[in-house]
GROMACS .gro file of C-alpha atoms in nm:
model
  284
    1MET     CA    1 -10.222   7.262   9.342
    2GLY     CA    2 -10.396   7.067   9.616
    3PHE     CA    3 -10.311   6.737   9.449
    4LEU     CA    4  -9.943   6.830   9.436
    5VAL     CA    5  -9.943   6.917   9.806
    6VAL     CA    6 -10.109   6.584   9.885
    7ALA     CA    7  -9.856   6.398   9.670
    8ALA     CA    8  -9.566   6.567   9.850
    9GLY     CA    9  -9.728   6.499  10.187
   10VAL     CA   10  -9.774   6.129  10.107
   11SER     CA   11  -9.405   6.099  10.021
   12ILE     CA   12  -9.303   6.262  10.349
   13LEU     CA   13  -9.547   6.056  10.555
   14THR     CA   14  -9.430   5.736  10.386
   15THR     CA   15  -9.070   5.813  10.479
   16ILE     CA   16  -9.169   5.889  10.838
   17GLY     CA   17  -9.371   5.566  10.852
   18ILE     CA   18  -9.072   5.363  10.733
   19VAL     CA   19  -8.844   5.520  10.993
   20VAL     CA   20  -9.094   5.465  11.275
   21SER     CA   21  -9.164   5.104  11.173
   22LEU     CA   22  -8.793   5.030  11.184
   23LEU     CA   23  -8.708   5.237  11.490
   24LEU     CA   24  -8.960   5.106  11.744
   25PRO     CA   25  -8.870   4.733  11.720
   26ALA     CA   26  -8.501   4.826  11.691
   27ILE     CA   27  -8.523   5.016  12.020
   28GLN     CA   28  -8.668   4.704  12.183
   29PHE     CA   29  -8.377   4.504  12.038
   30PHE     CA   30  -8.111   4.741  12.171
   31ARG     CA   31  -8.264   4.727  12.518
   32GLU     CA   32  -8.152   4.363  12.530
   33VAL     CA   33  -7.840   4.381  12.313
   34SER     CA   34  -7.584   4.657  12.352
   35ILE     CA   35  -7.504   4.871  12.049
   36THR     CA   36  -7.134   4.803  12.104
   37GLU     CA   37  -7.186   4.427  12.087
   38PHE     CA   38  -7.407   4.468  11.782
   39LEU     CA   39  -7.165   4.686  11.585
   40THR     CA   40  -6.836   4.521  11.686
   41GLY     CA   41  -6.928   4.154  11.731
   42THR     CA   42  -6.789   3.907  11.476
   43SER     CA   43  -7.044   3.629  11.528
   44TRP     CA   44  -7.403   3.644  11.403
   45THR     CA   45  -7.618   3.353  11.526
   46PRO     CA   46  -7.949   3.507  11.640
   47ARG     CA   47  -8.144   3.180  11.605
   48PHE     CA   48  -7.907   2.953  11.795
   49GLN     CA   49  -7.971   2.831  12.148
   50ASP     CA   50  -7.684   3.052  12.263
   51PRO     CA   51  -7.740   3.350  12.031
   52THR     CA   52  -7.483   3.612  11.935
   53PHE     CA   53  -7.566   3.942  11.770
   54GLY     CA   54  -7.251   4.081  11.608
   55VAL     CA   55  -7.357   4.236  11.275
   56LEU     CA   56  -7.005   4.265  11.128
   57PRO     CA   57  -7.034   3.935  10.931
   58LEU     CA   58  -7.338   4.074  10.750
   59ILE     CA   59  -7.165   4.407  10.690
   60THR     CA   60  -6.851   4.241  10.548
   61GLY     CA   61  -7.065   4.027  10.317
   62THR     CA   62  -7.245   4.338  10.196
   63MET     CA   63  -6.918   4.525  10.144
   64TRP     CA   64  -6.766   4.238   9.944
   65THR     CA   65  -7.061   4.202   9.705
   66THR     CA   66  -7.089   4.580   9.667
   67ALA     CA   67  -6.717   4.627   9.597
   68ILE     CA   68  -6.716   4.349   9.336
   69ALA     CA   69  -7.031   4.490   9.176
   70LEU     CA   70  -6.881   4.840   9.150
   71SER     CA   71  -6.557   4.703   9.005
   72VAL     CA   72  -6.769   4.558   8.723
   73SER     CA   73  -7.031   4.829   8.674
   74ILE     CA   74  -6.815   5.144   8.693
   75PRO     CA   75  -6.566   5.072   8.410
   76ILE     CA   76  -6.821   4.902   8.185
   77GLY     CA   77  -7.095   5.154   8.261
   78LEU     CA   78  -6.871   5.457   8.206
   79GLY     CA   79  -6.723   5.301   7.893
   80ALA     CA   80  -7.071   5.246   7.753
   81ALA     CA   81  -7.169   5.602   7.848
   82ILE     CA   82  -6.864   5.750   7.672
   83TYR     CA   83  -6.932   5.547   7.358
   84LEU     CA   84  -7.301   5.639   7.343
   85SER     CA   85  -7.238   6.006   7.417
   86GLU     CA   86  -6.927   6.076   7.210
   87TYR     CA   87  -6.873   5.806   6.949
   88ALA     CA   88  -7.200   5.640   6.853
   89SER     CA   89  -7.407   5.775   6.567
   90THR     CA   90  -7.760   5.893   6.633
   91ARG     CA   91  -7.901   5.575   6.481
   92THR     CA   92  -7.672   5.354   6.687
   93ARG     CA   93  -7.753   5.545   7.007
   94LYS     CA   94  -8.127   5.510   6.949
   95PHE     CA   95  -8.082   5.133   6.925
   96PHE     CA   96  -7.823   5.060   7.193
   97LYS     CA   97  -7.940   5.286   7.474
   98PRO     CA   98  -8.293   5.137   7.501
   99THR     CA   99  -8.139   4.790   7.466
  100LEU     CA  100  -7.899   4.864   7.752
  101GLU     CA  101  -8.179   4.999   7.968
  102LEU     CA  102  -8.376   4.677   7.915
  103LEU     CA  103  -8.132   4.514   8.158
  104ALA     CA  104  -8.273   4.737   8.430
  105GLY     CA  105  -8.615   4.581   8.376
  106VAL     CA  106  -8.504   4.220   8.422
  107PRO     CA  107  -8.632   4.087   8.759
  108SER     CA  108  -8.355   4.044   9.013
  109VAL     CA  109  -8.465   3.685   9.080
  110VAL     CA  110  -8.370   3.607   8.719
  111TYR     CA  111  -8.025   3.752   8.781
  112GLY     CA  112  -8.003   3.536   9.094
  113LEU     CA  113  -8.079   3.220   8.898
  114PHE     CA  114  -7.827   3.330   8.634
  115ALA     CA  115  -7.559   3.364   8.905
  116VAL     CA  116  -7.634   3.026   9.066
  117THR     CA  117  -7.677   2.817   8.751
  118PHE     CA  118  -7.439   2.979   8.502
  119VAL     CA  119  -7.190   3.233   8.637
  120GLY     CA  120  -7.068   3.023   8.931
  121PRO     CA  121  -7.054   2.668   8.789
  122VAL     CA  122  -6.993   2.751   8.422
  123VAL     CA  123  -6.811   3.085   8.387
  124LEU     CA  124  -6.599   3.074   8.702
  125LYS     CA  125  -6.543   2.699   8.741
  126GLU     CA  126  -6.540   2.558   8.388
  127TRP     CA  127  -6.426   2.852   8.174
  128LEU     CA  128  -6.189   3.031   8.412
  129GLY     CA  129  -6.088   2.734   8.628
  130ILE     CA  130  -6.158   2.919   8.954
  131GLU     CA  131  -6.260   2.689   9.237
  132VAL     CA  132  -6.554   2.868   9.391
  133ALA     CA  133  -6.806   2.735   9.637
  134THR     CA  134  -7.159   2.654   9.523
  135PHE     CA  135  -7.262   2.986   9.674
  136SER     CA  136  -7.001   3.262   9.662
  137VAL     CA  137  -6.988   3.637   9.707
  138LEU     CA  138  -6.781   3.655   9.385
  139ALA     CA  139  -7.060   3.515   9.166
  140ALA     CA  140  -7.318   3.729   9.345
  141GLY     CA  141  -7.105   4.042   9.311
  142LEU     CA  142  -7.034   3.989   8.941
  143VAL     CA  143  -7.401   3.947   8.852
  144LEU     CA  144  -7.496   4.235   9.081
  145GLY     CA  145  -7.249   4.449   8.888
  146VAL     CA  146  -7.412   4.350   8.559
  147MET     CA  147  -7.751   4.446   8.701
  148ILE     CA  148  -7.644   4.801   8.789
  149ILE     CA  149  -7.455   4.870   8.465
  150PRO     CA  150  -7.766   5.028   8.305
  151THR     CA  151  -7.806   5.265   8.601
  152VAL     CA  152  -7.448   5.388   8.582
  153ALA     CA  153  -7.435   5.398   8.201
  154SER     CA  154  -7.768   5.573   8.145
  155LEU     CA  155  -7.721   5.847   8.406
  156ALA     CA  156  -7.357   5.906   8.312
  157GLU     CA  157  -7.449   5.927   7.943
  158ASP     CA  158  -7.721   6.182   8.020
  159ALA     CA  159  -7.469   6.390   8.218
  160MET     CA  160  -7.212   6.386   7.936
  161SER     CA  161  -7.471   6.460   7.670
  162ALA     CA  162  -7.573   6.769   7.868
  163VAL     CA  163  -7.224   6.922   7.833
  164PRO     CA  164  -7.249   7.208   7.581
  165ARG     CA  165  -7.125   7.139   7.231
  166ALA     CA  166  -6.923   7.461   7.243
  167LEU     CA  167  -6.682   7.310   7.495
  168ARG     CA  168  -6.610   7.019   7.264
  169GLU     CA  169  -6.560   7.249   6.963
  170ALA     CA  170  -6.323   7.470   7.162
  171SER     CA  171  -6.116   7.164   7.253
  172TYR     CA  172  -6.107   7.048   6.891
  173GLY     CA  173  -6.005   7.399   6.788
  174LEU     CA  174  -5.701   7.376   7.016
  175GLY     CA  175  -5.592   7.056   6.842
  176ALA     CA  176  -5.718   6.793   7.086
  177ASN     CA  177  -5.845   6.465   6.947
  178ARG     CA  178  -6.176   6.307   7.046
  179MET     CA  179  -6.043   6.089   7.328
  180ARG     CA  180  -5.845   6.375   7.484
  181THR     CA  181  -6.153   6.594   7.460
  182VAL     CA  182  -6.359   6.331   7.636
  183LEU     CA  183  -6.108   6.281   7.917
  184ARG     CA  184  -5.997   6.642   7.966
  185VAL     CA  185  -6.314   6.839   7.884
  186VAL     CA  186  -6.635   6.638   7.877
  187PHE     CA  187  -6.562   6.409   8.170
  188PRO     CA  188  -6.461   6.687   8.414
  189ALA     CA  189  -6.757   6.900   8.306
  190ALA     CA  190  -7.000   6.613   8.371
  191VAL     CA  191  -6.831   6.486   8.688
  192SER     CA  192  -7.121   6.578   8.918
  193GLY     CA  193  -7.367   6.373   8.715
  194ILE     CA  194  -7.120   6.088   8.681
  195ALA     CA  195  -7.061   6.088   9.057
  196ALA     CA  196  -7.436   6.080   9.116
  197ALA     CA  197  -7.468   5.784   8.876
  198ILE     CA  198  -7.196   5.590   9.061
  199VAL     CA  199  -7.341   5.664   9.405
  200LEU     CA  200  -7.689   5.566   9.287
  201GLY     CA  201  -7.544   5.239   9.159
  202LEU     CA  202  -7.374   5.194   9.495
  203SER     CA  203  -7.703   5.248   9.678
  204ARG     CA  204  -7.874   4.991   9.459
  205ALA     CA  205  -7.595   4.739   9.513
  206VAL     CA  206  -7.615   4.780   9.890
  207GLY     CA  207  -7.992   4.738   9.892
  208GLU     CA  208  -8.027   4.451   9.644
  209THR     CA  209  -8.185   4.140   9.794
  210MET     CA  210  -8.266   3.851   9.562
  211ILE     CA  211  -7.930   3.815   9.387
  212VAL     CA  212  -7.730   3.802   9.709
  213ALA     CA  213  -7.990   3.591   9.889
  214MET     CA  214  -7.979   3.329   9.613
  215ALA     CA  215  -7.614   3.338   9.504
  216ALA     CA  216  -7.404   3.451   9.801
  217GLY     CA  217  -7.530   3.195  10.049
  218SER     CA  218  -7.695   3.203  10.390
  219GLN     CA  219  -7.404   3.141  10.626
  220ALA     CA  220  -7.324   3.456  10.821
  221LYS     CA  221  -6.949   3.472  10.875
  222MET     CA  222  -6.661   3.714  10.838
  223VAL     CA  223  -6.592   3.697  10.466
  224THR     CA  224  -6.219   3.705  10.389
  225ASP     CA  225  -6.223   3.530  10.051
  226PRO     CA  226  -6.468   3.618   9.771
  227LEU     CA  227  -6.458   3.255   9.654
  228GLU     CA  228  -6.647   3.157   9.967
  229GLY     CA  229  -7.009   3.206  10.055
  230GLY     CA  230  -7.137   3.467  10.294
  231GLN     CA  231  -7.451   3.650  10.393
  232THR     CA  232  -7.540   4.014  10.342
  233MET     CA  233  -7.776   4.231  10.542
  234THR     CA  234  -8.049   4.211  10.280
  235GLY     CA  235  -7.991   3.838  10.243
  236PHE     CA  236  -8.045   3.787  10.615
  237ILE     CA  237  -8.364   3.993  10.612
  238ALA     CA  238  -8.500   3.796  10.318
  239SER     CA  239  -8.421   3.458  10.472
  240ALA     CA  240  -8.532   3.544  10.826
  241ALA     CA  241  -8.855   3.724  10.742
  242LEU     CA  242  -9.046   3.401  10.679
  243GLY     CA  243  -9.286   3.412  10.972
  244ASP     CA  244  -9.092   3.166  11.189
  245SER     CA  245  -9.012   3.417  11.464
  246VAL     CA  246  -9.264   3.514  11.728
  247GLN     CA  247  -9.364   3.876  11.689
  248GLY     CA  248  -9.205   4.091  11.957
  249SER     CA  249  -8.934   3.836  12.038
  250LEU     CA  250  -8.564   3.918  12.030
  251GLN     CA  251  -8.514   3.707  11.716
  252TYR     CA  252  -8.799   3.893  11.547
  253ASN     CA  253  -8.654   4.232  11.640
  254THR     CA  254  -8.318   4.143  11.485
  255LEU     CA  255  -8.483   4.198  11.146
  256PHE     CA  256  -8.552   4.558  11.233
  257ALA     CA  257  -8.210   4.617  11.388
  258VAL     CA  258  -8.043   4.499  11.067
  259GLY     CA  259  -8.297   4.692  10.859
  260LEU     CA  260  -8.225   5.009  11.054
  261THR     CA  261  -7.851   4.958  11.002
  262LEU     CA  262  -7.908   4.918  10.629
  263PHE     CA  263  -8.130   5.227  10.627
  264VAL     CA  264  -7.862   5.436  10.800
  265LEU     CA  265  -7.592   5.317  10.557
  266THR     CA  266  -7.811   5.403  10.259
  267LEU     CA  267  -7.892   5.742  10.410
  268ILE     CA  268  -7.521   5.816  10.453
  269ILE     CA  269  -7.459   5.719  10.090
  270ASN     CA  270  -7.738   5.951   9.973
  271ILE     CA  271  -7.604   6.240  10.182
  272ILE     CA  272  -7.259   6.189  10.030
  273SER     CA  273  -7.418   6.181   9.685
  274ILE     CA  274  -7.599   6.512   9.739
  275ARG     CA  275  -7.282   6.680   9.867
  276LEU     CA  276  -7.077   6.551   9.575
  277VAL     CA  277  -7.331   6.671   9.322
  278ASN     CA  278  -7.355   7.015   9.483
  279ARG     CA  279  -6.978   7.048   9.517
  280PHE     CA  280  -6.888   6.961   9.160
  281ARG     CA  281  -7.199   7.086   8.982
  282GLU     CA  282  -7.126   7.291   8.671
  283ILE     CA  283  -7.384   7.545   8.553
  284TYR     CA  284  -7.375   7.649   8.187
   0.00000   0.00000   0.00000
C-alpha cells in the first residue's frame, strides 16, 4: 500500500515539477514580451538583431503537420481496426496486430530520415510528380500520420472488440449484413473508445519532435502551402535548445514560452478527450 501511495505521489510531483519548470522562465519572458504580441504576431525571429516574438508561424506549422497526419492515420487506422475486429480470423489477427504495433516501436528519428530521403524526393517528386521543397510540411505530415496509425488502430480495435457479441447477433438476426452491423451497431457502441484513440493520436502528432524537426524545415513562417517548408513548436524547441543561448536571457526564455504554449494545447486536447469519453461512454 505504501509503495502505491509513493508511486502516485511521484507522478503528481513530476507533473507539478514540469509545470513549475515551464512557468517560471515563461513568466520572465512575458515580462518583456506582451502576451498579445506573442499570440497574435505573425513573425517569429527571436535570434535576430531586431527580434520578433509572434508564435503564430509555429502554431500554423504545427496545425498543418497535425492535420495532414490525422488525414492519413484516421481512415487507415480505423480501417485496420475494423478489419482486425470484425473480419480477420483469429490466426490472422494474432499475426497482423503485433506486426502493426511494431510500427509504434520504430524510433521517430528513423521516420524523419524516411521522410527526408524517400517520401519527399521519391514518393512525392518522382512517383506523384508533386513539386515539393526539400523540406516540406506535407512530407513531414504524411510520415507523422504513418507513425500514429498503430496508436489509432490498436486502441480503436480494442474498443470495438469490447462491444458485446450479443449486439452483433441481434443485428444479424434483423437481417443486417456484416458491414451494416459494423457501421450501425459496433461503431456507435465503441465511439467513446474510438474518440479516445483519435484524440490520443492527435496529442502525439502535436507533441512529436524528430520527424517535424528533420522533415518540415527550420524556417518559421506562416505556412499557407503544405508543399513548402515550415517550423513547428516542437521543431523550434529541438533546434533552439542546443546550448547557444545564455541562461536567463530573453532568447533562452523563448524555449519555455513555446513549451508552455505546447503544454496548454496538449492539456486542452486531453480535457476534450476525457469529456468525449465520458459523454459517449457505453456501459454493458
